Coordinates of C-alpha atoms and ligand atoms in Angstrom, one line a residue:
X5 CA 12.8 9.8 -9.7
X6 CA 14.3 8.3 -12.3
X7 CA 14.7 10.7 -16.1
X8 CA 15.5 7.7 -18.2
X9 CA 14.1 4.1 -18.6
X10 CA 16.3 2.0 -20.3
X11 CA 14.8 -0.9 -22.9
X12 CA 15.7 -3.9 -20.6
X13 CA 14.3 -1.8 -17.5
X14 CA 11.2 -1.2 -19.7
X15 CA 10.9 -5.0 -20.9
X16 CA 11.0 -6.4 -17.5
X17 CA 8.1 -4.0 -16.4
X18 CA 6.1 -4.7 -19.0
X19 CA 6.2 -8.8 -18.5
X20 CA 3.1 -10.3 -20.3
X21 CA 2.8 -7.5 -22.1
X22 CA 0.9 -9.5 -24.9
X23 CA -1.7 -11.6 -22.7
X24 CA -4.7 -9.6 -23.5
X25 CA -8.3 -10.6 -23.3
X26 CA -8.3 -13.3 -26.2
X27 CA -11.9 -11.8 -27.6
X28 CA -10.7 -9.1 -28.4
X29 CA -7.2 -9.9 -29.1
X30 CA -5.5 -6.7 -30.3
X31 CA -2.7 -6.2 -32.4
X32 CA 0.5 -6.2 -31.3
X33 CA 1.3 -2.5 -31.4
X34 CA -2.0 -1.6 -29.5
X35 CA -1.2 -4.7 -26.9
X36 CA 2.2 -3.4 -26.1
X37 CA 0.5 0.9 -25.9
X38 CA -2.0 -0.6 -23.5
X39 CA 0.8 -2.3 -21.7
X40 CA 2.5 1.1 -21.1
X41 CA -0.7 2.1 -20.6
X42 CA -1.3 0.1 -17.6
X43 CA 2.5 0.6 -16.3
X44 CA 0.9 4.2 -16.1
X45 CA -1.8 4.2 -14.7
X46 CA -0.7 2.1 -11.6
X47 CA 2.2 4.2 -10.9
X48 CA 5.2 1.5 -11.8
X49 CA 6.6 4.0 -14.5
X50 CA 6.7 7.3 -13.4
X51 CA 5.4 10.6 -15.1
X52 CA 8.1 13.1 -17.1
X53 CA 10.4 9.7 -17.5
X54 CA 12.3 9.2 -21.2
X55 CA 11.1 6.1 -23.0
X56 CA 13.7 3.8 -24.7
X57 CA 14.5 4.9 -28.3
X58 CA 12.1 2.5 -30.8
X59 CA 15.2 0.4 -31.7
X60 CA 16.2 0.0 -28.1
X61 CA 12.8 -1.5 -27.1
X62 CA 12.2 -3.3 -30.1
X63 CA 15.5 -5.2 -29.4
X64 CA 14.5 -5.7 -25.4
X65 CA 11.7 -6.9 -26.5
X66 CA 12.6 -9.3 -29.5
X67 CA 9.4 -7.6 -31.9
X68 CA 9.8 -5.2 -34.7
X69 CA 10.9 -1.8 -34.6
X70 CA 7.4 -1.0 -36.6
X71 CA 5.3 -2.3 -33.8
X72 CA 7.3 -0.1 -31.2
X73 CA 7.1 2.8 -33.7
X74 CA 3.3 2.1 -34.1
X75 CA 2.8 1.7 -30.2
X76 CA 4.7 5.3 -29.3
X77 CA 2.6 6.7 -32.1
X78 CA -0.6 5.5 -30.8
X79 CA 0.5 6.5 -27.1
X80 CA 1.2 9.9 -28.6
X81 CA -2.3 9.9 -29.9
X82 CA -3.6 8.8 -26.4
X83 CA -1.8 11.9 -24.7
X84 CA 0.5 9.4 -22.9
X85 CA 3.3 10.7 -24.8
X86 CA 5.1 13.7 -25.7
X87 CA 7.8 13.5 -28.3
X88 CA 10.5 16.2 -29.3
X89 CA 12.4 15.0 -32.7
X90 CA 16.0 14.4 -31.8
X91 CA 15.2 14.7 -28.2
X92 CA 13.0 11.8 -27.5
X93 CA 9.7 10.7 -25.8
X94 CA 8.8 11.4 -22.4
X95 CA 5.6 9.8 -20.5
X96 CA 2.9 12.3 -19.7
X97 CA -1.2 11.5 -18.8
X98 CA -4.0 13.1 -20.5
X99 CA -5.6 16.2 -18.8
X100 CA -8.7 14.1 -18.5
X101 CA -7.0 11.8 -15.9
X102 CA -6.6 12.3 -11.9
X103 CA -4.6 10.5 -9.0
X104 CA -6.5 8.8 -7.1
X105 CA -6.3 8.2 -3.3
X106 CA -4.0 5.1 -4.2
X107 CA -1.7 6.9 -6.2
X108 CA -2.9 5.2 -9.2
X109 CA -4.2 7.4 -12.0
X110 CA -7.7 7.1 -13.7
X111 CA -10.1 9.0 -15.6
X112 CA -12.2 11.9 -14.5
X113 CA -15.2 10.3 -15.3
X114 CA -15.5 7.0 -13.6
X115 CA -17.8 6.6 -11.2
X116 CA -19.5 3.7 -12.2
X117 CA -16.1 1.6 -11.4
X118 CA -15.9 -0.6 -8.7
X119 CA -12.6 0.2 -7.4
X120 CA -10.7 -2.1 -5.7
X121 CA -7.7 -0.6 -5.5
X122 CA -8.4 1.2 -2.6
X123 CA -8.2 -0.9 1.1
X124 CA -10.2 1.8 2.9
X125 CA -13.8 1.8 4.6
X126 CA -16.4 4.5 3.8
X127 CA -17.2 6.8 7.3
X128 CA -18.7 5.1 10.0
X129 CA -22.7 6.8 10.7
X130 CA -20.6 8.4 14.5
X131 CA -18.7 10.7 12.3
X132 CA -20.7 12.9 11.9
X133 CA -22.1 13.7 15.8
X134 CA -18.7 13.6 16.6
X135 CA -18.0 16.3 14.0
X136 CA -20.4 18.5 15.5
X137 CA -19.6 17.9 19.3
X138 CA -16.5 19.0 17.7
X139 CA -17.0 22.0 16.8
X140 CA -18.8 22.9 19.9
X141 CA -15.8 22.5 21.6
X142 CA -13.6 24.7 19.1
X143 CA -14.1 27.7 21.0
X144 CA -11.6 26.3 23.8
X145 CA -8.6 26.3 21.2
X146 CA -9.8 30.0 20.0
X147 CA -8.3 31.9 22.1
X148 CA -4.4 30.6 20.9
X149 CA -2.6 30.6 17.5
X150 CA -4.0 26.6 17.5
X151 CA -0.3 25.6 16.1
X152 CA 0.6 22.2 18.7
X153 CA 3.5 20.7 16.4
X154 CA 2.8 17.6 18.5
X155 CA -0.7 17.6 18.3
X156 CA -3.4 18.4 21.2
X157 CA -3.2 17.6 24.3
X158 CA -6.4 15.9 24.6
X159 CA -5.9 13.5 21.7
X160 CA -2.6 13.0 22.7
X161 CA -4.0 12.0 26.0
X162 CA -6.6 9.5 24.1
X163 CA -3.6 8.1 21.9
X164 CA -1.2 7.0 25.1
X165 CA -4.0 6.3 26.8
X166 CA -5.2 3.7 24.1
X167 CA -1.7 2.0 24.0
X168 CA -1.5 1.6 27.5
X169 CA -4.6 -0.4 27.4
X170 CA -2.7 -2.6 25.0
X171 CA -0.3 -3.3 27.5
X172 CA 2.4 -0.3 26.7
X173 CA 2.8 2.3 29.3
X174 CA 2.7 4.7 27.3
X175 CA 2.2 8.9 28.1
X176 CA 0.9 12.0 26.1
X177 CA 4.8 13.0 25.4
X178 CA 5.9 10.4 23.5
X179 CA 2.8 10.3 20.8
X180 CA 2.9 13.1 18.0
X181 CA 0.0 13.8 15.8
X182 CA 0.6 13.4 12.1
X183 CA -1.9 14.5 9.2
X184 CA -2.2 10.2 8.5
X185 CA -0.1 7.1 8.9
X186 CA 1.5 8.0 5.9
X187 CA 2.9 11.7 7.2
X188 CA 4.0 9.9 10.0
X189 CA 6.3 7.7 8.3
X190 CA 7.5 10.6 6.1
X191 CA 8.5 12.4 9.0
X192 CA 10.0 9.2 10.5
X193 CA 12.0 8.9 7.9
X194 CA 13.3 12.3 7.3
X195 CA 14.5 12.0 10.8
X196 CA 16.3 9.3 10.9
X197 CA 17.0 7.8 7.6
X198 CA 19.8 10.3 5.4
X199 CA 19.6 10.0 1.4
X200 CA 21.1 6.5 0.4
X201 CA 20.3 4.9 3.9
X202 CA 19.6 0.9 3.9
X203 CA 16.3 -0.1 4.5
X204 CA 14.7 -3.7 5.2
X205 CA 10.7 -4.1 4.3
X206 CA 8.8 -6.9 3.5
X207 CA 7.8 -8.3 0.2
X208 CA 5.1 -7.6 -0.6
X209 CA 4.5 -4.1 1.3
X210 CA 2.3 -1.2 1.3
X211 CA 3.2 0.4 -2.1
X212 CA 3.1 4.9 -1.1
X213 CA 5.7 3.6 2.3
X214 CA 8.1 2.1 -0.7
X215 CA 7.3 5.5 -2.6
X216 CA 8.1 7.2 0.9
X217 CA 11.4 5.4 0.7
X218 CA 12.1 6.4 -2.8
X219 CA 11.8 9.5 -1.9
X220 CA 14.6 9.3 0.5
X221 CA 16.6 7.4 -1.9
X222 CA 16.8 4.5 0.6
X223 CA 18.8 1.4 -0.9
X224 CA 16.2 -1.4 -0.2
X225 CA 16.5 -5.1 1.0
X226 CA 13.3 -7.0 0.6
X227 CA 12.2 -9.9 3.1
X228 CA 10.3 -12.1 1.1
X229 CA 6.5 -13.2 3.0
X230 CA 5.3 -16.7 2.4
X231 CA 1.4 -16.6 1.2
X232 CA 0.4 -19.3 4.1
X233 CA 0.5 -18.3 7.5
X234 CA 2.7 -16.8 9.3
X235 CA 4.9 -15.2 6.4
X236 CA 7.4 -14.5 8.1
X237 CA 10.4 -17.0 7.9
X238 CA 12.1 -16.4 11.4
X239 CA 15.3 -16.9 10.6
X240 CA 15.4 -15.5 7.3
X241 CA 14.2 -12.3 8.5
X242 CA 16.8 -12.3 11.5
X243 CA 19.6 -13.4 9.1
X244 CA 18.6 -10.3 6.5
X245 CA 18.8 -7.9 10.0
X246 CA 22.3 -9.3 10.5
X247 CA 23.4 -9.5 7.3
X248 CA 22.4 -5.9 5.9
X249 CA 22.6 -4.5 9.0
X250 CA 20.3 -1.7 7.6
X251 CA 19.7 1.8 8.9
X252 CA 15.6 1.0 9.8
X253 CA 13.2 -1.6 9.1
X254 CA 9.8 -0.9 8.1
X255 CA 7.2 -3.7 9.2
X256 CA 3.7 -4.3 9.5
X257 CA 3.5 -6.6 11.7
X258 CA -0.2 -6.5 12.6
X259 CA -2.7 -7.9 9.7
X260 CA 0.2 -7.1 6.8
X261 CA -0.9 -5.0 4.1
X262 CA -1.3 -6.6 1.7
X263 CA -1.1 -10.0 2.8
X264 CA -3.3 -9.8 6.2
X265 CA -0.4 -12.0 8.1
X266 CA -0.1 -11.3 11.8
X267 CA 3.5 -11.5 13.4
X268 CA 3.7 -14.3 16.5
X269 CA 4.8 -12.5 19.6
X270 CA 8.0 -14.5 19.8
X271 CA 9.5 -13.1 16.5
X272 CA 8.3 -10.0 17.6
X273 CA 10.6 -10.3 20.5
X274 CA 13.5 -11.8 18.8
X275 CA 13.0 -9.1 15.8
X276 CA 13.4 -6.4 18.1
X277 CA 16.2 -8.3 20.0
X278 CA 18.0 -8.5 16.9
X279 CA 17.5 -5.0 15.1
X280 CA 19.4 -3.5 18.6
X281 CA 21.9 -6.1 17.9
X282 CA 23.2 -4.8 14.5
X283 CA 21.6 -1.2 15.4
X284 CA 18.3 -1.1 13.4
X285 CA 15.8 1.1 14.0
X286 CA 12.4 -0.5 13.7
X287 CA 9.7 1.3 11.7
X288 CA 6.0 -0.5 13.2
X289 CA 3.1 0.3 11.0
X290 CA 0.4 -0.3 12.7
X291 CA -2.3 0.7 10.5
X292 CA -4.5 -2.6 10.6
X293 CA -4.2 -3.2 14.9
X294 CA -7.5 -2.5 16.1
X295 CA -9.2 -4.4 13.4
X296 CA -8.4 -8.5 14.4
X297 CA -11.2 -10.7 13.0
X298 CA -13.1 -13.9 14.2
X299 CA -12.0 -13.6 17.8
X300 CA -7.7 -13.6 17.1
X301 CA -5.8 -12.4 19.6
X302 CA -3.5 -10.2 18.9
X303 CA 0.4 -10.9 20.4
X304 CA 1.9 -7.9 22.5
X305 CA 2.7 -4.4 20.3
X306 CA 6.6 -5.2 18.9
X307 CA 7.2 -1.8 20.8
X308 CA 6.5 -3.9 24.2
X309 CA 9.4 -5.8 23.8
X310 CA 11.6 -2.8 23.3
X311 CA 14.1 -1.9 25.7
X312 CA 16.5 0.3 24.1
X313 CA 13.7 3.3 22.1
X314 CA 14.4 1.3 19.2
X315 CA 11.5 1.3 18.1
X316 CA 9.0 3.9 16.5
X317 CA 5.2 3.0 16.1
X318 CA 3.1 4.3 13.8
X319 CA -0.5 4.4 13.5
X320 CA -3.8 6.5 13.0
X321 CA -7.8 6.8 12.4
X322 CA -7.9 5.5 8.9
X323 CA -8.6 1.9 9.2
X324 CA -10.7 1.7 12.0
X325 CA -12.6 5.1 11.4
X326 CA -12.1 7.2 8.4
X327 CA -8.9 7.8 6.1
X328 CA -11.0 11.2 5.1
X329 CA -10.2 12.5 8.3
X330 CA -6.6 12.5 7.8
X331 CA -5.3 11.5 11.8
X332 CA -2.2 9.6 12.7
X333 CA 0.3 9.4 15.1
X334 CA 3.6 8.3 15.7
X335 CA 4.5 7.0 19.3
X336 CA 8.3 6.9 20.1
X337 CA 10.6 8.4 23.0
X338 CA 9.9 11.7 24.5
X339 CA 12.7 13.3 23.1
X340 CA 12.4 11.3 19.4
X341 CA 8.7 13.3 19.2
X342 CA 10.0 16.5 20.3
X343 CA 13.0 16.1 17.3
X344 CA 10.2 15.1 15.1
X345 CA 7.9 17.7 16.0
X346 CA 11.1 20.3 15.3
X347 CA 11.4 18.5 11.6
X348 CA 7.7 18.6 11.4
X349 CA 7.5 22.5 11.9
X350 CA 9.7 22.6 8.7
X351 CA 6.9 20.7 6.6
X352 CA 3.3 21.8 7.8
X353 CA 3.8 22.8 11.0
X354 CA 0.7 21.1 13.0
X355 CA -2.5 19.0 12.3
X356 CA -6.4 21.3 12.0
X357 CA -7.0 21.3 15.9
X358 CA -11.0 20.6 14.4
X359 CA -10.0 17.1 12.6
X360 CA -8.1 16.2 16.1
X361 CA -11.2 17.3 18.1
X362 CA -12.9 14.9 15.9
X363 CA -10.7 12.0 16.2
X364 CA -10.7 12.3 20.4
X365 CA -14.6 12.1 19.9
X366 CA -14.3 8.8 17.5
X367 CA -11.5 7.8 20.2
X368 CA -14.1 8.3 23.2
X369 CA -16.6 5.7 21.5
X370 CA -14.1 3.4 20.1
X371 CA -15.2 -0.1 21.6
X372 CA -18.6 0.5 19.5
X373 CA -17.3 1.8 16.4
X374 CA -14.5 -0.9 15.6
X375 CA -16.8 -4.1 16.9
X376 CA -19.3 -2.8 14.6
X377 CA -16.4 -2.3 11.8
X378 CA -15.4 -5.9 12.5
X379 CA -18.4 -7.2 12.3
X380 CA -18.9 -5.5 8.5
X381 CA -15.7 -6.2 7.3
X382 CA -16.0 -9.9 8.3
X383 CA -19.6 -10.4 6.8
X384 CA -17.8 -8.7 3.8
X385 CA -14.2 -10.5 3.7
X386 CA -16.9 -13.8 4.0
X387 CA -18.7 -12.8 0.9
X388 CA -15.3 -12.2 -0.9
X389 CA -14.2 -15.5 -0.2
X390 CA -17.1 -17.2 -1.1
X391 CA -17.3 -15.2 -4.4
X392 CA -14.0 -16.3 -5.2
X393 CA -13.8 -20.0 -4.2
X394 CA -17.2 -20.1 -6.7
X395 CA -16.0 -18.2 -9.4
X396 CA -11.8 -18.4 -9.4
X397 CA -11.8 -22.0 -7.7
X398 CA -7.8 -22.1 -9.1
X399 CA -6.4 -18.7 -6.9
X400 CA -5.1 -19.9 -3.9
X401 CA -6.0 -17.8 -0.6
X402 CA -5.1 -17.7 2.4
X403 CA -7.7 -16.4 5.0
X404 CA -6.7 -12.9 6.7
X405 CA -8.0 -12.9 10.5
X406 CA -7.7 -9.3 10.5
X407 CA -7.1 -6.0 8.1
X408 CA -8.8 -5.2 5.3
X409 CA -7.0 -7.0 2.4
X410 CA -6.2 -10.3 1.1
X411 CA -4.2 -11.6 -0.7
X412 CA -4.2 -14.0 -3.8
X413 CA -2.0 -16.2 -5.8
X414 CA -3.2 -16.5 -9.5
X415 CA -3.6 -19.2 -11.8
X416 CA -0.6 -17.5 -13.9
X417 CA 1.7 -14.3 -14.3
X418 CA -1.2 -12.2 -15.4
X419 CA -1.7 -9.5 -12.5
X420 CA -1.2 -6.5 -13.8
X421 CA -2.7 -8.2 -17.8
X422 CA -5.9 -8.5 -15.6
X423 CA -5.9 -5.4 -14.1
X424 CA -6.2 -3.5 -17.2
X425 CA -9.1 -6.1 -18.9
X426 CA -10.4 -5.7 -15.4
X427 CA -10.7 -1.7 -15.8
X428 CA -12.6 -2.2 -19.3
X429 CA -15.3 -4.3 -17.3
X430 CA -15.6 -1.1 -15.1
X431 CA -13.1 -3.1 -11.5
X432 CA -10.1 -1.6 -10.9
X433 CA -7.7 -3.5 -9.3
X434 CA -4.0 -2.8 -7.6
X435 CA -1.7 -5.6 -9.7
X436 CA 0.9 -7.7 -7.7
X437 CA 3.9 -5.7 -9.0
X438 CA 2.7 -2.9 -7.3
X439 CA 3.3 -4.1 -4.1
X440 CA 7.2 -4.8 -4.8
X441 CA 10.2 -3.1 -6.4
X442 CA 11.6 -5.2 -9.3
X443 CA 8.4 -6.0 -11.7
X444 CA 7.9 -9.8 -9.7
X445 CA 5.1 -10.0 -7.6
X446 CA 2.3 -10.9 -11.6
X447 CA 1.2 -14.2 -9.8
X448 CA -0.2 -12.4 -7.0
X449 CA -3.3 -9.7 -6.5
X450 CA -4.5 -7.9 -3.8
X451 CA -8.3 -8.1 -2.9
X452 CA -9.8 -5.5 -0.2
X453 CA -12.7 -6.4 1.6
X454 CA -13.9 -2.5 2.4
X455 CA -16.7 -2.8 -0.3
X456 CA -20.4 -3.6 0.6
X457 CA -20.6 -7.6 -0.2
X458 CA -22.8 -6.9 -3.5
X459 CA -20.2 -4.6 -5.0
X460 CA -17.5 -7.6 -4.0
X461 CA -19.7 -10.1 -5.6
X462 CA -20.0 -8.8 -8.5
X463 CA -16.6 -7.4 -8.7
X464 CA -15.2 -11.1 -8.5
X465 CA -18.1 -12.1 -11.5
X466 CA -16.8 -9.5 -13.6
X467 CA -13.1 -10.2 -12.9
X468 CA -14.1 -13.9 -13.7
X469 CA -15.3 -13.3 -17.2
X470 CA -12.7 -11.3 -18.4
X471 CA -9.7 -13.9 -16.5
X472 CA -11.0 -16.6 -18.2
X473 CA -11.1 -14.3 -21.5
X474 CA -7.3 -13.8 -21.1
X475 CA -5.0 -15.4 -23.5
X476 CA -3.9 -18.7 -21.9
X477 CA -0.7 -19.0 -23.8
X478 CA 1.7 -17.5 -21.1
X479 CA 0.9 -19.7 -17.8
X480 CA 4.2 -21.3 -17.2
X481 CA 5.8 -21.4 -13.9
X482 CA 2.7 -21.6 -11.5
X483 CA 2.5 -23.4 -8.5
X484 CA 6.2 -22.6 -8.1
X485 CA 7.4 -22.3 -4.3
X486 CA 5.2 -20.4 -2.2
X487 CA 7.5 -17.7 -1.4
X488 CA 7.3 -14.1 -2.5
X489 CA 11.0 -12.8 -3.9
Ligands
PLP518 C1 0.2 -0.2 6.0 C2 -0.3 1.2 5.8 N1 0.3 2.3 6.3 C3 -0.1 3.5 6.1 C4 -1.3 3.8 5.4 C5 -1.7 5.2 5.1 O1 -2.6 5.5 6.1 P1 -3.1 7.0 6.3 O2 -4.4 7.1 5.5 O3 -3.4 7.1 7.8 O4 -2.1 8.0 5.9 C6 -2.0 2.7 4.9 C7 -3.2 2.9 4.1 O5 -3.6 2.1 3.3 C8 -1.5 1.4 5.1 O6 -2.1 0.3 4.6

């Protein structure tokens, strides 16, 4: 993590920093402490991190040293800031604030928000019968320690068995039960990616796998995704691959996140063609596979066209079932899961042999559960839509056919200035910039569709009324090319 942000660093995070809701235009020094504010509370400036000295930020940002001086003291106030004369000020939260499943922080005491911030379904109604038929078969596993680094056998089973129905022979040895999709790529990465390592993602990506890679210290290279279909640029991506040459590639080929784009077999092919050229290792999240909408077919898994084990899948339950329940898997070579499974007993050792016990029941009625997850999350993307072409007729969408998420380009740079009028209207919303790694990304938002339709509805009014509230001074370069840097 980084100790220090330096004034230009800070500048270029806060952007719009001004464009606040026009009726209740504040001034300046409480626009740019709500800024920070907002930098905080989505997680693009870090906790414990040093704050530019007053004159330093007042000069980045071309506005008086009194305003930056009245803005840190008002952040101090807040309990966003500790200060040590001589020494500095470092960010902190108040002790009234949590992380939330996102990673993003919010207050204890908000449960009248609408949050949007999370892509995630509540339980389906099967969870619980298949918690208890779970627990009537515990008493099998009693009789051992119930440590399986790679997970138990019977899930395992359900797992390979599930890909193979996809069209990838796949067996029990080569899948590895992770505590989520997330732990898998952790794991994944420790493996095979040492501190410093080159990494190619997309742009935008799935913000806590770029705070997995920051953890690792990876040196990033972004692939920039078009908002109209496909999003990928063929040979851009294949050129980046050749050019960078990096260690792994981490993709999400299968309904994007956060753009809902689904990869055409044929780059699929040539992408993994490619990375065993220049000796990439391909990362495949895929988090979003079982949920395709309105009848798409999906291509062949990218691990299908792999001949080499250059590729590691990763996957899980949250999606299609339940994130609460904390299941995910990685499927790679037999003797990549037993080297993972070695790594993993250095970090927790095994997933609860109860939660797996549950997921092979979920996996036993999976046809039913994920048609009938289609079938709400299509009913709800549909309501989305219609909310937004009614109320925001100038944000520019593209349809997802699968996922949970969509993706839209704004009438402006104003992401992450909504976002925070947004929360005061009780919506909280994930701004563009979190989706990237350099502060670009404002004319974009993501919008999950894992609400009930009414909640969506009236999320979209809300976000509306305070858009059109925002001060429309800063709306320069929109309608620029459609690519994402
Ligand atoms: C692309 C992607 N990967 C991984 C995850 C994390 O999944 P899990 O809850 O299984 O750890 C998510 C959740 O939003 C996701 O969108």
């Amino acid at each position: 993590m980084t100790s220090q942000v330096r004034g230009a660093q800070l500048a270029r995070l806060l952007g719009q920093w001004h464009a606040l809701p026009g009726r209740r235009r504040s001034p300046d020094y409480a626009a740019l402490a709500g800024a920070v504010r907002g930098l905080l509370a989505d997680g693009r400036l870090p906790l414990g991190v040093r704050l530019p000295a007053e004159r330093e930020l007042a000069e980045a940002l071309k506005i008086s040293r009194t305003t930056v001086t009245a803005a840190y003291r008002e952040l101090r106030e807040s309990g966003h800031l500790a200060s040590r004369r001589g020494a500095g000020s470092w960010t902190m939260l108040p002790g009234t604030h949590r992380v939330a499943s996102t990673g993003l922080w919010t207050p204890l005491d908000d449960r009248d928000m609408i949050d949007l911030g999370v892509a995630a379904l509540a339980a389906p109604p099967e969870l619980l019968p298949a918690a208890r038929a779970a627990a009537e078969d515990l008493p099998r596993y009693l009789g051992g320690a119930g440590y399986h680094p790679t997970g138990i056998i019977e899930l395992r089973e359900a797992v390979a068995r599930a890909y193979t129905e996809r069209g990838l022979p796949t067996s029990p040895d080569q899948i590895m039960v992770t505590n989520g999709t997330q732990h898998a790529l952790d794991l994944v990465l420790r493996l095979s990616l040492a501190p410093g390592g080159n990494v190619l993602v997309e742009a935008p990506s799935y913000p806590n796998a770029l705070a997995a890679l920051a953890a690792r210290r990876a040196r990033i290279t972004t692939h920039g995704l078009a908002v109209d279909e496909p999003g990928w640029d063929a040979d851009l991506l294949l050129g980046s691959l050749r050019q960078a040459r990096p260690k792994l590639a981490y993709l999400i080929p299968d309904f994007q996140n956060p753009t809902g784009h689904l990869m055409p077999a044929s780059l699929r092919e040539r992408v993994v063609g490619t990375a065993h050229a220049v000796g990439t290792d391909l990362v495949v999240d895929e988090s979003f596979v079982d949920l395709p909408l309105d009848g798409t077919v999906l291509p062949p898994p990218t691990a299908s066209f792999d001949r080499h084990s250059r590729v590691v899948t990763i996957g899980g339950m949250s999606k299609p079932f339940w994130g609460g329940l904390r299941i995910g898997w990685v499927r790679a070579s037999a003797p990549q899961v037993q080297r993972l499974a070695a790594t993993r007993v250095g970090v927790d050792m095994a997933s609860p042999v109860l939660d797996q016990l549950v997921a092979v029941h979920l996996l036993a009625d999976a046809p039913a559960i994920v048609a009938a997850r289609r079938a709400q999350l299509t009913a709800q993307r549909d309501a989305l839509l219609a909310a937004l072409a009614q109320r925001l007729p100038e944000w520019r969408v593209t349809v997802p056919h699968g996922g949970v998420t969509l993706w839209a380009e704004l009438d402006g740079p104003i992401s992450s200035a909504l976002a925070r009028a947004s929360e005061e209207v009780g919506v909280r919303l994930a701004p563009g910039p979190r989706f990237g790694l350099d502060g670009t990304l404002e004319r974009f938002l993501r919008l999950p569709f894992t609400l009930p339709a009414a909640d969506l509805v009236e999320a979209v009014g809300r976000i509306a009324a305070v858009r059109y509230d925002l001060d429309r001074g800063g709306r320069p370069q929109w309608r620029e090319p459609a690519v994402i840097a």
